[in-house]
Short mmCIF file of C-alpha atoms in Angstrom, two decimals:
data_model
loop_
_atom_site.label_atom_id
_atom_site.label_comp_id
_atom_site.label_asym_id
_atom_site.label_seq_id
_atom_site.Cartn_x
_atom_site.Cartn_y
_atom_site.Cartn_z
CA MET A 1 -54.35 -58.36 55.09
CA SER A 2 -54.00 -61.32 52.85
CA VAL A 3 -50.70 -62.34 51.31
CA LYS A 4 -52.00 -61.41 47.89
CA SER A 5 -52.94 -57.92 49.03
CA ALA A 6 -49.55 -57.38 50.67
CA ARG A 7 -47.76 -58.36 47.53
CA LEU A 8 -49.87 -55.96 45.44
CA GLU A 9 -49.17 -53.09 47.81
CA PHE A 10 -45.44 -53.83 47.73
CA THR A 11 -45.50 -53.92 43.93
CA LEU A 12 -47.30 -50.54 43.75
CA ARG A 13 -44.81 -48.97 46.13
CA ALA A 14 -41.90 -50.36 44.13
CA GLN A 15 -43.39 -48.96 40.91
CA ILE A 16 -43.83 -45.51 42.47
CA THR A 17 -40.29 -45.58 43.74
CA ALA A 18 -38.98 -46.46 40.27
CA GLU A 19 -40.94 -43.62 38.70
CA GLN A 20 -39.61 -41.18 41.27
CA ARG A 21 -36.10 -42.46 40.66
CA GLN A 22 -36.52 -42.00 36.89
CA ARG A 23 -37.88 -38.46 37.37
CA LEU A 24 -35.02 -37.65 39.71
CA LEU A 25 -32.47 -38.87 37.20
CA MET A 26 -34.07 -36.82 34.45
CA GLU A 27 -34.06 -33.72 36.63
CA MET A 28 -30.39 -34.27 37.51
CA GLY A 29 -29.51 -34.74 33.85
CA ALA A 30 -31.33 -31.57 32.85
CA ARG A 31 -29.61 -29.63 35.64
CA LEU A 32 -26.20 -30.93 34.56
CA ASN A 33 -26.91 -30.02 30.93
CA ALA A 34 -28.01 -26.54 31.98
CA GLU A 35 -24.81 -26.11 34.01
CA ARG A 36 -22.70 -27.29 31.08
CA ASN A 37 -24.54 -24.93 28.73
CA GLN A 38 -24.05 -22.07 31.17
CA ALA A 39 -20.35 -22.87 31.38
CA GLU A 40 -20.12 -22.84 27.59
CA VAL A 41 -21.90 -19.49 27.48
CA GLU A 42 -19.55 -18.03 30.07
CA LYS A 43 -16.55 -19.42 28.18
CA ARG A 44 -17.72 -17.84 24.93
CA ARG A 45 -18.33 -14.56 26.72
CA ARG A 46 -14.80 -14.59 28.11
CA GLN A 47 -13.37 -15.42 24.68
CA ASP A 48 -15.37 -12.62 23.05
CA ALA A 49 -14.28 -10.17 25.72
CA GLU A 50 -10.63 -11.16 25.27
CA PHE A 51 -10.97 -10.84 21.49
CA PHE A 52 -12.48 -7.37 21.63
CA ALA A 53 -9.93 -6.31 24.22
CA SER A 54 -7.10 -7.43 21.95
CA MET A 55 -8.74 -5.67 19.02
CA GLU A 56 -9.00 -2.45 20.99
CA ALA A 57 -5.36 -2.79 21.97
CA THR A 58 -4.21 -3.08 18.34
CA LEU A 59 -6.54 -0.50 16.79
CA ALA A 60 -4.80 2.63 15.56
CA PRO A 61 -5.00 5.37 18.22
CA ALA A 62 -7.08 8.42 17.33
CA HIS A 63 -4.14 10.81 17.66
CA LYS A 64 -2.04 8.76 15.22
CA ILE A 65 -4.89 8.69 12.71
CA GLU A 66 -5.16 12.47 13.05
CA GLN A 67 -1.41 12.87 12.48
CA PHE A 68 -1.63 10.60 9.43
CA THR A 69 -4.54 12.62 8.04
CA ILE A 70 -2.57 15.85 8.42
CA LYS A 71 0.30 14.21 6.57
CA LEU A 72 -2.09 13.14 3.81
CA ASP A 73 -3.24 16.75 3.44
CA ARG A 74 0.36 17.87 3.06
CA TYR A 75 1.15 15.13 0.55
CA GLU A 76 -1.99 15.87 -1.48
CA THR A 77 -1.22 19.59 -1.63
CA ALA A 78 2.30 18.83 -2.84
CA THR A 79 0.99 16.33 -5.41
CA VAL A 80 -1.44 18.86 -6.87
CA GLN A 81 1.36 21.42 -7.08
CA ALA A 82 3.63 18.83 -8.70
CA LEU A 83 0.99 18.11 -11.35
CA MET A 84 0.66 21.82 -12.09
CA ASP A 85 4.44 22.15 -12.38
CA ASN A 86 4.52 19.11 -14.63
CA ASP A 87 1.91 20.67 -16.90
CA ARG A 88 3.90 23.89 -17.05
CA ASP A 89 7.13 22.11 -17.91
CA THR A 90 5.36 19.93 -20.48
CA VAL A 91 3.96 22.98 -22.26
CA ALA A 92 7.40 24.62 -22.22
CA ILE A 93 9.20 21.58 -23.66
CA ARG A 94 6.47 21.08 -26.27
CA ASP A 95 6.88 24.70 -27.38
CA LYS A 96 10.64 24.15 -27.55
CA ILE A 97 10.22 21.04 -29.70
CA ASP A 98 7.73 22.77 -32.00
CA GLY A 99 10.11 25.70 -32.37
CA MET A 100 13.00 23.45 -33.36
CA LEU A 101 10.80 21.61 -35.85
CA LEU A 102 9.84 24.90 -37.48
CA LYS A 103 13.49 25.94 -37.78
CA ALA A 104 14.80 22.51 -38.82
CA HIS A 105 15.93 21.62 -42.32
CA ALA A 106 13.03 20.09 -44.31
CA LEU A 107 13.32 17.25 -46.82
CA PRO A 108 11.21 17.17 -49.98
CA ASP A 109 8.90 14.60 -48.34
CA GLY A 110 8.23 17.00 -45.47
CA ARG A 111 10.38 15.35 -42.82
CA ARG A 112 12.44 17.57 -40.53
CA VAL A 113 16.08 16.56 -40.17
CA PHE A 114 18.82 17.54 -37.75
CA LYS A 115 22.57 17.46 -38.09
CA THR A 116 24.76 16.36 -35.20
CA GLU A 117 27.03 18.86 -33.53
CA ASP A 118 30.13 17.28 -35.11
CA GLY A 119 28.48 17.62 -38.52
CA THR A 120 28.93 13.96 -39.51
CA ARG A 121 25.45 12.46 -39.16
CA VAL A 122 21.83 13.40 -39.83
CA PHE A 123 18.69 12.20 -38.07
CA ASP A 124 15.07 12.83 -38.89
CA GLU A 125 12.47 13.97 -36.36
CA PHE A 126 11.57 10.34 -35.58
CA GLY A 127 15.13 9.40 -34.61
CA ALA A 128 16.08 7.50 -37.77
CA GLN A 129 19.61 8.12 -39.08
CA LEU A 130 19.78 9.09 -42.75
CA LYS A 131 22.42 7.90 -45.16
CA THR A 132 24.66 10.38 -46.91
CA GLU A 133 23.00 9.31 -50.17
CA GLU A 134 19.74 10.75 -48.85
CA ILE A 135 21.25 14.02 -47.63
CA ASP A 136 24.73 15.39 -47.21
CA PRO A 137 25.27 16.78 -43.69
CA GLN A 138 27.05 19.74 -45.26
CA ALA A 139 23.82 20.66 -47.00
CA ILE A 140 22.26 21.60 -43.66
CA ASP A 141 22.94 25.12 -42.40
CA ASP A 142 25.00 25.15 -39.20
CA ALA A 143 22.54 27.66 -37.73
CA LYS A 144 19.78 25.04 -37.81
CA PRO A 145 18.87 23.24 -34.56
CA LYS A 146 21.20 20.35 -33.77
CA TRP A 147 20.19 16.75 -33.24
CA GLU A 148 21.54 16.56 -29.68
CA ALA A 149 19.29 19.41 -28.52
CA PHE A 150 16.24 17.99 -30.29
CA ASP A 151 16.89 14.49 -28.93
CA ALA A 152 17.35 15.81 -25.38
CA ALA A 153 14.05 17.68 -25.63
CA GLY A 154 12.30 14.48 -26.72
CA ILE A 155 13.81 12.57 -23.82
CA GLU A 156 12.62 15.26 -21.42
CA MET A 157 9.13 15.09 -22.91
CA ASP A 158 9.05 11.34 -22.32
CA ARG A 159 10.27 11.82 -18.75
CA LEU A 160 7.56 14.37 -18.04
CA ALA A 161 4.89 12.05 -19.45
CA LYS A 162 6.11 9.22 -17.22
CA GLU A 163 6.27 11.56 -14.25
CA ARG A 164 2.70 12.70 -14.84
CA THR A 165 1.50 9.08 -14.81
CA GLU A 166 3.35 8.48 -11.53
CA LEU A 167 1.84 11.62 -9.99
CA ILE A 168 -1.69 10.61 -10.98
CA ASP A 169 -1.13 7.10 -9.59
CA TYR A 170 0.22 8.56 -6.36
CA GLN A 171 -2.77 10.88 -6.07
CA SER A 172 -5.06 7.86 -6.37
CA LYS A 173 -3.03 6.10 -3.69
CA LEU A 174 -3.49 9.10 -1.39
CA ASP A 175 -7.26 8.96 -1.96
CA ARG A 176 -7.33 5.25 -1.10
CA SER A 177 -5.24 5.82 2.01
CA ARG A 178 -7.57 8.59 3.17
CA GLU A 179 -10.57 6.29 2.82
CA ARG A 180 -8.72 3.53 4.65
CA ALA A 181 -7.90 5.89 7.51
CA LYS A 182 -11.65 6.43 8.05
CA ASP A 183 -12.17 2.73 8.78
CA SER A 184 -12.95 2.22 12.47
CA LYS A 185 -11.29 -1.21 12.32
CA LEU A 186 -7.94 0.14 11.08
CA THR A 187 -5.12 -1.33 13.16
CA GLU A 188 -1.96 0.43 14.17
CA GLY A 189 0.07 -1.98 12.04
CA GLU A 190 -2.02 -1.24 8.96
CA LEU A 191 -1.69 2.49 9.57
CA SER A 192 2.08 2.13 9.83
CA ALA A 193 2.16 0.12 6.59
CA LEU A 194 0.16 2.83 4.77
CA ASP A 195 2.52 5.51 6.01
CA LYS A 196 5.56 3.49 4.96
CA GLU A 197 4.17 2.78 1.47
CA LEU A 198 3.37 6.45 0.84
CA GLY A 199 6.87 7.41 1.88
CA GLU A 200 8.59 4.79 -0.26
CA THR A 201 6.52 5.37 -3.43
CA MET A 202 6.48 9.17 -3.29
CA PRO A 203 7.48 10.71 -6.66
CA ASP A 204 10.66 12.79 -6.63
CA ARG A 205 8.88 16.03 -7.49
CA VAL A 206 6.49 15.58 -4.56
CA ARG A 207 9.40 14.66 -2.30
CA LYS A 208 11.18 17.90 -3.15
CA LEU A 209 8.07 19.94 -2.37
CA THR A 210 7.45 18.22 0.96
CA GLY A 211 11.08 18.06 2.00
CA GLU A 212 10.70 14.36 2.76
CA GLN A 213 13.83 12.26 2.61
CA LYS A 214 14.07 8.95 0.80
CA PRO A 215 14.03 5.87 3.06
CA ASP A 216 17.63 5.03 2.14
CA GLN A 217 18.72 8.56 3.06
CA GLN A 218 16.98 8.23 6.41
CA ARG A 219 18.88 5.02 7.09
CA GLU A 220 22.17 6.68 6.14
CA LEU A 221 21.48 9.57 8.50
CA ALA A 222 20.63 7.15 11.29
CA ALA A 223 23.87 5.26 10.67
CA ASP A 224 25.87 8.50 10.81
CA VAL A 225 24.56 9.41 14.26
CA VAL A 226 27.39 9.08 16.78
CA PRO A 227 26.27 7.87 20.21
CA ASP A 228 26.99 10.08 23.25
CA SER A 229 29.10 7.40 24.89
CA ALA A 230 31.09 4.80 22.99
CA PRO A 231 31.10 1.21 24.25
CA PRO A 232 34.14 0.13 26.25
CA SER A 233 37.07 -0.86 24.08
CA THR A 234 38.16 -4.47 23.90
CA ASP A 235 41.61 -3.53 22.62
CA PRO A 236 44.12 -5.02 25.12
CA ASN A 237 46.61 -2.22 24.39
CA ARG A 238 44.05 0.41 25.31
CA ALA A 239 43.18 -1.53 28.42
CA ALA A 240 46.82 -1.54 29.40
CA MET A 241 47.03 2.23 28.97
CA ALA A 242 44.03 2.89 31.23
CA PRO A 243 44.96 4.40 34.63
CA ALA A 244 44.82 2.12 37.65
CA THR A 245 41.81 2.47 39.91
CA PHE A 246 42.63 3.92 43.33
CA ARG A 247 41.72 1.66 46.17
CA PRO A 248 42.25 2.75 49.77
#
């Protein structure tokens, strides 16, 4: 073989070796990338599994949701009854007011006026006090309805109107809470917050029907509970009075 031929063969072999080396490096790089990608996939899978596990741990248990739903049923029944009672009382107080207006002393302009129980002042049906120049209190028959009774009836009417608004708002809150309880993603903390809010915002009439205590009353009862065993006294005088321990 000539020198020229030997050199050519060596060059060809060197080129093949370089190509193989390049292919090997590419294969190693691809394998490393695949391993890194697989590691990332496994890491994400572990993170997702941990996330769902934590979610399952904090989701409201089925038995607590059931208990809350039963409580909602009881609250809703009491709220409906409270609204019916409110309507009844509103009709009664309206009839009382209308009756007093019919019996009240009437001015020439049609206004109904009421004398106070002490007979010194006069108010019209809208609550405005009249001057003695407009009407002398003595001109009103003592048998006519008095201002104090009429004013108290008006205050009660306003209270009932406000109560009705609170009852309707509370009924809407119960409806929203019921829908929230159906959410499969409801957490135990959220369920506890719903229960607490319904207890704190419960109207007095509903509270009386359900027998529920106000949160402040519950705290007072808890504070009044006497523990079975009192903690040891730190009073040195008491310590001195304690009997000595027998030691053989």
